[in-house]
Short mmCIF file of C-alpha atoms in Angstrom, two decimals:
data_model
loop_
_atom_site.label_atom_id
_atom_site.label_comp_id
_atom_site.label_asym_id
_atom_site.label_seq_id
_atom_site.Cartn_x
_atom_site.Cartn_y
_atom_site.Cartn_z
CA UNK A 1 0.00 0.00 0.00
CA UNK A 2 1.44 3.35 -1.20
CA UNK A 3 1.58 6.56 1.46
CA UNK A 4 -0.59 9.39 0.18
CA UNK A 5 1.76 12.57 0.17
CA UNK A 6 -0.77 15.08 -1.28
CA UNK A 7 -4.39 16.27 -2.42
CA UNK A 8 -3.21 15.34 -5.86
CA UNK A 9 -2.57 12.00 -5.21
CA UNK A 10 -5.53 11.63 -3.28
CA UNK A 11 -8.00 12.94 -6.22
CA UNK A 12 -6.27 10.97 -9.00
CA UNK A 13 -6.71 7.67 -6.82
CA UNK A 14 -9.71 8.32 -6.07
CA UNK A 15 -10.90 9.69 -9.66
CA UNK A 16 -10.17 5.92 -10.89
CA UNK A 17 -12.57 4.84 -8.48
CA UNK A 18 -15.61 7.38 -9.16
CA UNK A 19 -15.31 8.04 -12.57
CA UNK A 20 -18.33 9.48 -12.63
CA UNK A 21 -17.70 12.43 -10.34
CA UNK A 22 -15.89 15.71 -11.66
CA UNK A 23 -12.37 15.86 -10.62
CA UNK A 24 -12.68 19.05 -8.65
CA UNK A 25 -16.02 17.81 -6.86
CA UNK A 26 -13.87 14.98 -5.00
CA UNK A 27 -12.90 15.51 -1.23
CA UNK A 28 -9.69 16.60 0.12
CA UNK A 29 -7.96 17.26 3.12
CA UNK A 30 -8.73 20.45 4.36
CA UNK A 31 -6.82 20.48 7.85
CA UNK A 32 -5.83 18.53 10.62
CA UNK A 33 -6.58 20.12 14.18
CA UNK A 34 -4.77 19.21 16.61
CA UNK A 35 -5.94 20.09 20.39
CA UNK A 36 -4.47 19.29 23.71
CA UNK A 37 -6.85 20.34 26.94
CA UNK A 38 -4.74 21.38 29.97
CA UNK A 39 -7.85 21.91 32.55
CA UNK A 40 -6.06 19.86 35.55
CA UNK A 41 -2.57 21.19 35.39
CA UNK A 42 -3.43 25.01 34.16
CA UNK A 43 -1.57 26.43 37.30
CA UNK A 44 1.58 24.50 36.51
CA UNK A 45 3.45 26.63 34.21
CA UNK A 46 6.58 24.20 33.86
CA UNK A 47 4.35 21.56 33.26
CA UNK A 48 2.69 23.67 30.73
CA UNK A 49 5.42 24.61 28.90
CA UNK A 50 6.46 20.98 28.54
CA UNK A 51 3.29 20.45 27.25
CA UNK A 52 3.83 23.07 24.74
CA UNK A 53 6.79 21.61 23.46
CA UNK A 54 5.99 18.20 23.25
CA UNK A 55 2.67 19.77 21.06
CA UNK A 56 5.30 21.36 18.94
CA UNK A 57 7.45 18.77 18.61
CA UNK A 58 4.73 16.41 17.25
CA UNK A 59 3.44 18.66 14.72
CA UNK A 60 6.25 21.38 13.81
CA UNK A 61 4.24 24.53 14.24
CA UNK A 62 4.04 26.72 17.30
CA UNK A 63 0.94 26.09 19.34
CA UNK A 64 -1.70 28.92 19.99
CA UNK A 65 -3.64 29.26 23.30
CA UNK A 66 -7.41 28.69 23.25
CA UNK A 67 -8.95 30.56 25.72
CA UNK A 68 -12.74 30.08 27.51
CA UNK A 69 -15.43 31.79 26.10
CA UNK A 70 -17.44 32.37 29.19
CA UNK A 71 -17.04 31.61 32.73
CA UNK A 72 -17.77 28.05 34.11
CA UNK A 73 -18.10 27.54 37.42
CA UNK A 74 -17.67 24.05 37.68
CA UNK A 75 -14.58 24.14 35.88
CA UNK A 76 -13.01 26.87 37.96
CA UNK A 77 -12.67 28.80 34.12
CA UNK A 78 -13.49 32.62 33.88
CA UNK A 79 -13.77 34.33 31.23
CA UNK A 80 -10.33 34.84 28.82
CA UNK A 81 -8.59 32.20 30.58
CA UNK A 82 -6.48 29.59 29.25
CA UNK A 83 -7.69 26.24 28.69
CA UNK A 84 -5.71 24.78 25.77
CA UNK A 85 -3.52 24.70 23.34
CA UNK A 86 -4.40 23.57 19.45
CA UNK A 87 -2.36 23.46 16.25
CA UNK A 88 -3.95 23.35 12.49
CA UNK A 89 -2.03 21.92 9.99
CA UNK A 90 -2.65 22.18 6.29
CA UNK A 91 -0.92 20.63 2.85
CA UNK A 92 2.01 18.80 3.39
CA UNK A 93 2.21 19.30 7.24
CA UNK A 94 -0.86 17.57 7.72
CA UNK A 95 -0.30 14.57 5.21
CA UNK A 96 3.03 13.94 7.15
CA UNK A 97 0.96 14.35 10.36
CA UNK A 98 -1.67 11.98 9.14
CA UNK A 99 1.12 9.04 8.02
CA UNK A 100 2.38 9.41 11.15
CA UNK A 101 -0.70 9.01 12.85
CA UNK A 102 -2.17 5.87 11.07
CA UNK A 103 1.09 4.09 10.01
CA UNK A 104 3.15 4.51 13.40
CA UNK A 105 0.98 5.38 16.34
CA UNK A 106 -2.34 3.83 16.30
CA UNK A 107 -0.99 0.57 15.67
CA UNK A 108 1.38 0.64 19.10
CA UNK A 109 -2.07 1.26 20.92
CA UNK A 110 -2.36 -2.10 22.97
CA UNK A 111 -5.33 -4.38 21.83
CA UNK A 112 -6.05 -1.85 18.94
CA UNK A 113 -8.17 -3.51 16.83
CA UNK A 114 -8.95 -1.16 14.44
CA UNK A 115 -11.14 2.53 14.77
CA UNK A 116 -14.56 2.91 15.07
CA UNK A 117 -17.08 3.51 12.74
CA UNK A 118 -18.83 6.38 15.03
CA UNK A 119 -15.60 8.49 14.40
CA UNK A 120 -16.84 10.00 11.33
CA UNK A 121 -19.15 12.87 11.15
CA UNK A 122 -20.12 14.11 7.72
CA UNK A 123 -16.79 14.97 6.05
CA UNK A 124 -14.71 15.06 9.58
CA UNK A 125 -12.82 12.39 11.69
CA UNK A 126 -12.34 12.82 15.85
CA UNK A 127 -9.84 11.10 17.19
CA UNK A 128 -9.38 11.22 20.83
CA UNK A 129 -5.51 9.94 21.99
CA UNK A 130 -5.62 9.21 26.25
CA UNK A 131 -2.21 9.45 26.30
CA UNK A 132 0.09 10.90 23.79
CA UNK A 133 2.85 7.99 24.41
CA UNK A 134 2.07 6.15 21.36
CA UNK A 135 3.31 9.19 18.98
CA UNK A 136 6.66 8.23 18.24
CA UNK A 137 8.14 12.01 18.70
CA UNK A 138 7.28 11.67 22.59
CA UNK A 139 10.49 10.25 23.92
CA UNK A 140 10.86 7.81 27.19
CA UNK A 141 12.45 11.00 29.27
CA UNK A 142 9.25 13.19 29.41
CA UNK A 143 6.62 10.47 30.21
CA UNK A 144 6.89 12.27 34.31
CA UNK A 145 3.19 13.38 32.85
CA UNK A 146 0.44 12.22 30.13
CA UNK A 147 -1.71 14.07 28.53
CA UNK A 148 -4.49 13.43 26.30
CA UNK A 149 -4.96 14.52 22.39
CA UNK A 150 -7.93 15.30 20.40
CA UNK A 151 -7.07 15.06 16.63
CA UNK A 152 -9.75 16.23 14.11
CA UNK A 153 -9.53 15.51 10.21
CA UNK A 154 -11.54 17.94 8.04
CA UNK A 155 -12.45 16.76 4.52
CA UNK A 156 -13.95 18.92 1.58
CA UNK A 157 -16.99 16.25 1.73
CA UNK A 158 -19.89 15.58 3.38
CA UNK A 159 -20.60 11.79 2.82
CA UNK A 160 -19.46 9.41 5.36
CA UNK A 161 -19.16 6.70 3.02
CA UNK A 162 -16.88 8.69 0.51
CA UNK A 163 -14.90 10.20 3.96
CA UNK A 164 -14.81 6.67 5.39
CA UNK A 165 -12.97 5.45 1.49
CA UNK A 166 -10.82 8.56 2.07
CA UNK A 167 -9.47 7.48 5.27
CA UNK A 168 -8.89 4.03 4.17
CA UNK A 169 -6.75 5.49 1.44
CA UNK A 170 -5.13 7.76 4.01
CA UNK A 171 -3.89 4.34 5.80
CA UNK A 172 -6.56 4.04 8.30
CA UNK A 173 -7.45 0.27 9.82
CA UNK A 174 -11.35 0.13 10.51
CA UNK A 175 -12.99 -2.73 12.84
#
């Protein structure tokens, strides 16, 4: 199985297999989000910044801060205050992200059997990582802490079937 690079690739593979559709009405990736919530250790600035790094590290962009909307009590949030950190990849970026992500670090998940089917949402995947040891940029030294990822996969389609074919292409293993 060949490793997807580009958008390009992606519509002449998949042009072959709806020949029917125009070339420029076939889904793409848009962008890859993703988010890391830091709601437990948002006092810990060291910790933070670790956190920051790693985020980097995994993705090769600088984070950005995503900040509450409105005040939650339950949370302890107010209003402006800092409750994550998210990165959006595009082009290549996110087609490097993405082979990393199905070909490397899924499949050291223990008793992965493949994703769900429930993870796709009308042109958009949601993956949700409990701990971001399985990406193989996190190195032995900083697992002191774990921290959950959400990854989201935006497509320029709406049918789950047709994003469910694209993610098969992209090298994902479904039960």
């Amino acid at each position: 199985m060949e490793i997807i690079n580009s958008n390009q690739q992606l519509r002449t593979i998949l042009a072959k297999d709806h020949p029917d559709m125009n070339i420029w009405s076939l889904p793409i990736v848009k962008s890859v989000v993703v988010n890391v919530g830091i709601g437990s250790i948002r006092d810990e600035k060291d910790t933070i910044q670790k956190v920051i790094e790693l985020l980097q590290t995994l993705t090769g962009q600088k984070p950005i801060a995503s900040k509450a909307k409105k005040a939650v009590s339950a949370f302890k949030t107010r209003q402006g205050n800092i409750i994550g950190y998210k990165v959006t990849l595009r082009g290549k970026r996110a087609f490097d992200f993405i082979t990393k992500l199905f070909h490397f670090s899924l499949p050291r998940i223990r008793d992965f059997r493949g994703l769900s089917d429930t993870l796709i949402n009308q042109g958009t995947m949601n993956i949700g990582l409990k701990e971001s040891s399985v990406l193989p940029e996190n190195s032995e030294n900083t697992a002191a802490f774990t921290y959950g990822l959400q990854i989201t996969i935006s497509l320029t389609t709406c049918d789950p079937v047709i994003t469910r074919q694209v993610m098969q292409l992209l090298g994902a293993k479904f039960k």
